[in-house]
Coordinates of C-alpha atoms in Angstrom, one line a residue:
Chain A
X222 CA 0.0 0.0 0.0
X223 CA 1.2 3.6 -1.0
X224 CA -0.3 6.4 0.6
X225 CA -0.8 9.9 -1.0
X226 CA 2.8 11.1 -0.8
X227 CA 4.3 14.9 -1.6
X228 CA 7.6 13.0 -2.4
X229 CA 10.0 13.3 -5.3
X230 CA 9.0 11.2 -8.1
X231 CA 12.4 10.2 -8.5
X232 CA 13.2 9.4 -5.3
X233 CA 10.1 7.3 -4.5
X234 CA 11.0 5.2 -7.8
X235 CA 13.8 4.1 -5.6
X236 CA 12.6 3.0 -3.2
X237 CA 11.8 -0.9 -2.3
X238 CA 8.4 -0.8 0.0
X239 CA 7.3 -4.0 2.2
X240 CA 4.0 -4.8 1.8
X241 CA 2.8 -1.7 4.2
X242 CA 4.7 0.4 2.5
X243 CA 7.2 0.8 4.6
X244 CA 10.6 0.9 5.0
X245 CA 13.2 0.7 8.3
X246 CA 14.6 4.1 9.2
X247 CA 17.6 3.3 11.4
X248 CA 18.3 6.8 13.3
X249 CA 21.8 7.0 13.9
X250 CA 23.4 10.4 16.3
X251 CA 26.1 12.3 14.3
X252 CA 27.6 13.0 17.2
X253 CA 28.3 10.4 19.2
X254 CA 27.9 7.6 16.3
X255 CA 25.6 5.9 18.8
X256 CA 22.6 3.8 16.8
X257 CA 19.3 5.7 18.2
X258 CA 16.3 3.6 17.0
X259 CA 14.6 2.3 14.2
X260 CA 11.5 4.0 13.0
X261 CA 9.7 3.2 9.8
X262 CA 8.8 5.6 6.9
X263 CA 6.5 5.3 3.9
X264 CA 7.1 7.8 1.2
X265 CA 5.2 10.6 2.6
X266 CA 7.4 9.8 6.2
X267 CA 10.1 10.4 4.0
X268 CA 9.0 13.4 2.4
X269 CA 8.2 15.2 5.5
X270 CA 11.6 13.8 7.4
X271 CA 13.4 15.6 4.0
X272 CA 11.3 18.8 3.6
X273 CA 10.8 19.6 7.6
X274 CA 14.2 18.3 8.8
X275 CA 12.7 16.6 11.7
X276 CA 12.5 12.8 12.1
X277 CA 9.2 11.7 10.7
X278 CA 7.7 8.4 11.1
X279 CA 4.9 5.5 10.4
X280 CA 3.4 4.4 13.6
X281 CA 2.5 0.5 12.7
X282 CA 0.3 0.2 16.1
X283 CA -1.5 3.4 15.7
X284 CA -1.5 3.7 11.9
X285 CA -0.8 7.2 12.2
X286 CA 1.9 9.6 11.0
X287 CA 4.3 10.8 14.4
X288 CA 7.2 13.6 14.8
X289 CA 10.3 12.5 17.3
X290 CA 9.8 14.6 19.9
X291 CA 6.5 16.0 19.4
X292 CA 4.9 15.5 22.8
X293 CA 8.2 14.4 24.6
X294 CA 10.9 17.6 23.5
X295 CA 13.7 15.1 22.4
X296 CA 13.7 16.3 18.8
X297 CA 15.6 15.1 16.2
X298 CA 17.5 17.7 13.6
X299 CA 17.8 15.5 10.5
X300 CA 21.4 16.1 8.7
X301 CA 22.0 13.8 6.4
X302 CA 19.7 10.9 5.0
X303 CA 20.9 8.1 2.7
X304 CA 19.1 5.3 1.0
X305 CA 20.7 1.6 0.6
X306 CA 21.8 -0.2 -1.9
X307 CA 18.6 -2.0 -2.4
X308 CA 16.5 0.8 -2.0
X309 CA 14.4 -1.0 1.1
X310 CA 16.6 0.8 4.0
X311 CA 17.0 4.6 5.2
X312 CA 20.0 5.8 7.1
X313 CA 19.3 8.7 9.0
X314 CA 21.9 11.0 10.5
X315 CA 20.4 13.2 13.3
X316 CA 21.4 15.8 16.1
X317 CA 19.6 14.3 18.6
X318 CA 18.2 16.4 21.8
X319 CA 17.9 14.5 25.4
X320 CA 17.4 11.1 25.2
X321 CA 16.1 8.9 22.0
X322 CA 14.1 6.5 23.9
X323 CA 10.6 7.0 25.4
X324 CA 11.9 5.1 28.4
X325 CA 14.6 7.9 29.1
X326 CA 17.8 5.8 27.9
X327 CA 20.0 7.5 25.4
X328 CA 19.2 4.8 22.9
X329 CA 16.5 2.0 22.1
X330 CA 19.3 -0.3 22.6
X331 CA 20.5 -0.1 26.0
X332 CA 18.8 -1.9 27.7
X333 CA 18.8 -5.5 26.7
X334 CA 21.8 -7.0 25.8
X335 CA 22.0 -10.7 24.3
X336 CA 26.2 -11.2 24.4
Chain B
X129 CA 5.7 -17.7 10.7
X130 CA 8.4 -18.6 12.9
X131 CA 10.6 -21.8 11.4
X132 CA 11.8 -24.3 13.9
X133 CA 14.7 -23.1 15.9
X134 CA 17.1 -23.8 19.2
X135 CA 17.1 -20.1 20.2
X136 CA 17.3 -19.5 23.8
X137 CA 13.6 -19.6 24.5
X138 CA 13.9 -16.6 27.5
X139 CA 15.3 -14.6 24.2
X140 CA 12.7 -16.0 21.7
X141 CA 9.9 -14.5 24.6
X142 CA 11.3 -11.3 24.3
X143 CA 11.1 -11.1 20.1
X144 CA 8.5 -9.0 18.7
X145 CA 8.5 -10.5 14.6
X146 CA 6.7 -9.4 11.7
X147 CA 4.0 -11.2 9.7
X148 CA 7.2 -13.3 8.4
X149 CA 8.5 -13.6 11.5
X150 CA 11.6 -11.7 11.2
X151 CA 13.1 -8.7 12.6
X152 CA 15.5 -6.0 11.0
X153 CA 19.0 -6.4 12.5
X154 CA 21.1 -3.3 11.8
X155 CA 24.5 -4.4 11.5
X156 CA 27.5 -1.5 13.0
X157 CA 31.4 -2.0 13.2
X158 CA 32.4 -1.7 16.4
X159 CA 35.9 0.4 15.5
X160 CA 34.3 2.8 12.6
X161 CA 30.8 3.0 14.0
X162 CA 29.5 3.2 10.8
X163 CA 26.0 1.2 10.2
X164 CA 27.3 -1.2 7.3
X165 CA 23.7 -2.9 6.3
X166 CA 20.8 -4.2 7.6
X167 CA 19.7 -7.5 7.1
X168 CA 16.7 -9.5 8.4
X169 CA 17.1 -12.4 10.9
X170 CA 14.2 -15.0 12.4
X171 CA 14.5 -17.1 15.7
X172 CA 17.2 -19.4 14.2
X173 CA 19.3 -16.8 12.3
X174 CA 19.9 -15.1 15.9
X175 CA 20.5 -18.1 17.5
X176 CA 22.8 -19.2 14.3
X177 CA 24.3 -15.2 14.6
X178 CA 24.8 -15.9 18.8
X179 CA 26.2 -19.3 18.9
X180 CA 28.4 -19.1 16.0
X181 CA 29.5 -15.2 16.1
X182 CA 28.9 -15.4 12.5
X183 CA 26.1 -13.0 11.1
X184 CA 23.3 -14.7 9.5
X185 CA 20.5 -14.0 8.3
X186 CA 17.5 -14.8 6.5
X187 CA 17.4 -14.0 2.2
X188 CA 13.6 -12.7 2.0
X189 CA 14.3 -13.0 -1.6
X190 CA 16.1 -16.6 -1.5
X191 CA 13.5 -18.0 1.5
X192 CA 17.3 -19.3 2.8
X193 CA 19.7 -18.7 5.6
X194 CA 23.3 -16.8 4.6
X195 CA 26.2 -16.3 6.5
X196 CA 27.6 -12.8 5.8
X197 CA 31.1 -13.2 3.8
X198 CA 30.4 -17.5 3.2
X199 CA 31.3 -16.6 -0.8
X200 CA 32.7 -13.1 -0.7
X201 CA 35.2 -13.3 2.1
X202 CA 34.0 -10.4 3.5
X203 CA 32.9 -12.1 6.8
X204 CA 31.3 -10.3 10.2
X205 CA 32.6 -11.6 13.8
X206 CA 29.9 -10.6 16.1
X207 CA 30.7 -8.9 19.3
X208 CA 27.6 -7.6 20.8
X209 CA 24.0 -8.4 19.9
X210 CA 21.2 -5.5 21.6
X211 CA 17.6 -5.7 21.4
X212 CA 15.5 -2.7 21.3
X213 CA 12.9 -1.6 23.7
X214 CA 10.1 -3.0 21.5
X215 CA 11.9 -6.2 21.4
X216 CA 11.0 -5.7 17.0
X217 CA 14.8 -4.8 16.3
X218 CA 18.1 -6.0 17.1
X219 CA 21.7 -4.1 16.8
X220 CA 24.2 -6.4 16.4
X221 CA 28.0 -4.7 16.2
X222 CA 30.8 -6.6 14.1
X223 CA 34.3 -6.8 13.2
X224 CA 33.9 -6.5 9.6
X225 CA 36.0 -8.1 7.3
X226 CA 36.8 -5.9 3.9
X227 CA 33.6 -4.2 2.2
X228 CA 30.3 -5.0 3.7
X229 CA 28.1 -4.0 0.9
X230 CA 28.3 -6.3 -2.4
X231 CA 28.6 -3.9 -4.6
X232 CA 32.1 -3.2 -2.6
X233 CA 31.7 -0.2 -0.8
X234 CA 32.5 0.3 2.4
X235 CA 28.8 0.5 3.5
X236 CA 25.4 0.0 2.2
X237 CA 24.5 3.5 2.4
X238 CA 27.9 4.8 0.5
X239 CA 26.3 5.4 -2.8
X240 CA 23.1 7.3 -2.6
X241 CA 22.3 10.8 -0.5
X242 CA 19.4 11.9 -0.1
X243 CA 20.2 14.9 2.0

């Protein structure tokens, strides 16, 4: 499924969807190097994460369209987004303000660790 | 759909899969920091990725397990596996061996900017 989408027509012919439409954003801080999350963006995600500069996602649970940062403060200032080399994967570069993840840790990954 | 597999069952309660019962893994070298790739692993491609300290994952395209570098050389000795705070993601960093991205660069997201 493709939703209506502002995003450059050649840019969207890049990209590789799932069947939602989606594809992983992994969110990494330019600063530190440190891997934030992974969000997931369809082409209109995309298009607003480009155009607006602020991370932009797909919400999968609540089917709805959600801004880093828009309720909790901790924004992120895109700087550089890349696409991979099979078009189904977006690397996002961010300055990242106060914590990434919604349970305060700097990253999504802190706290479980499996070796 | 989740294949047959001798992961850690405490782990396998903790993963949150897709419809095809994989998650993303985003793949980071632990000296560069750079994210190299992401691939997609089920139950048994962690377990296969923790036991062995190989990468592996699971070829949506192929419906088969690979182990990153088994033709090319270009292998990845696992260090540290995370999962997120969903439990829908996994970071796994790596000592990676020549170019990670099969078209030779460094990275998958070397050849195309967006921003």
């Amino acid at each position: 499924m493709v939703r209506v989408s502002s995003l450059d027509p050649t840019i969207a012919a890049r990209l590789k969807r799932d069947a939602d439409g989606l594809v992983p954003a992994v969110i990494q801080d330019v600063g530190s190097r440190d891997v934030l999350m992974v969000g997931w963006m369809d082409d209109e995600a995309l298009h607003r994460t480009l155009s607006t500069g602020r991370g932009t996602f797909w919400s999968r649970s609540r089917q709805a369209y959600w801004v880093k940062g828009e309720t909790s403060g901790h924004t992120q200032a895109v700087r550089e987004v890349r696409l991979d080399c099979d078009g189904d994967t977006l690397l996002v570069l961010v300055d990242q303000t106060g914590p990434a993840c919604h349970t305060g840790d700097l990253t999504c990954f802190d706290a479980d660790r499996l070796l």
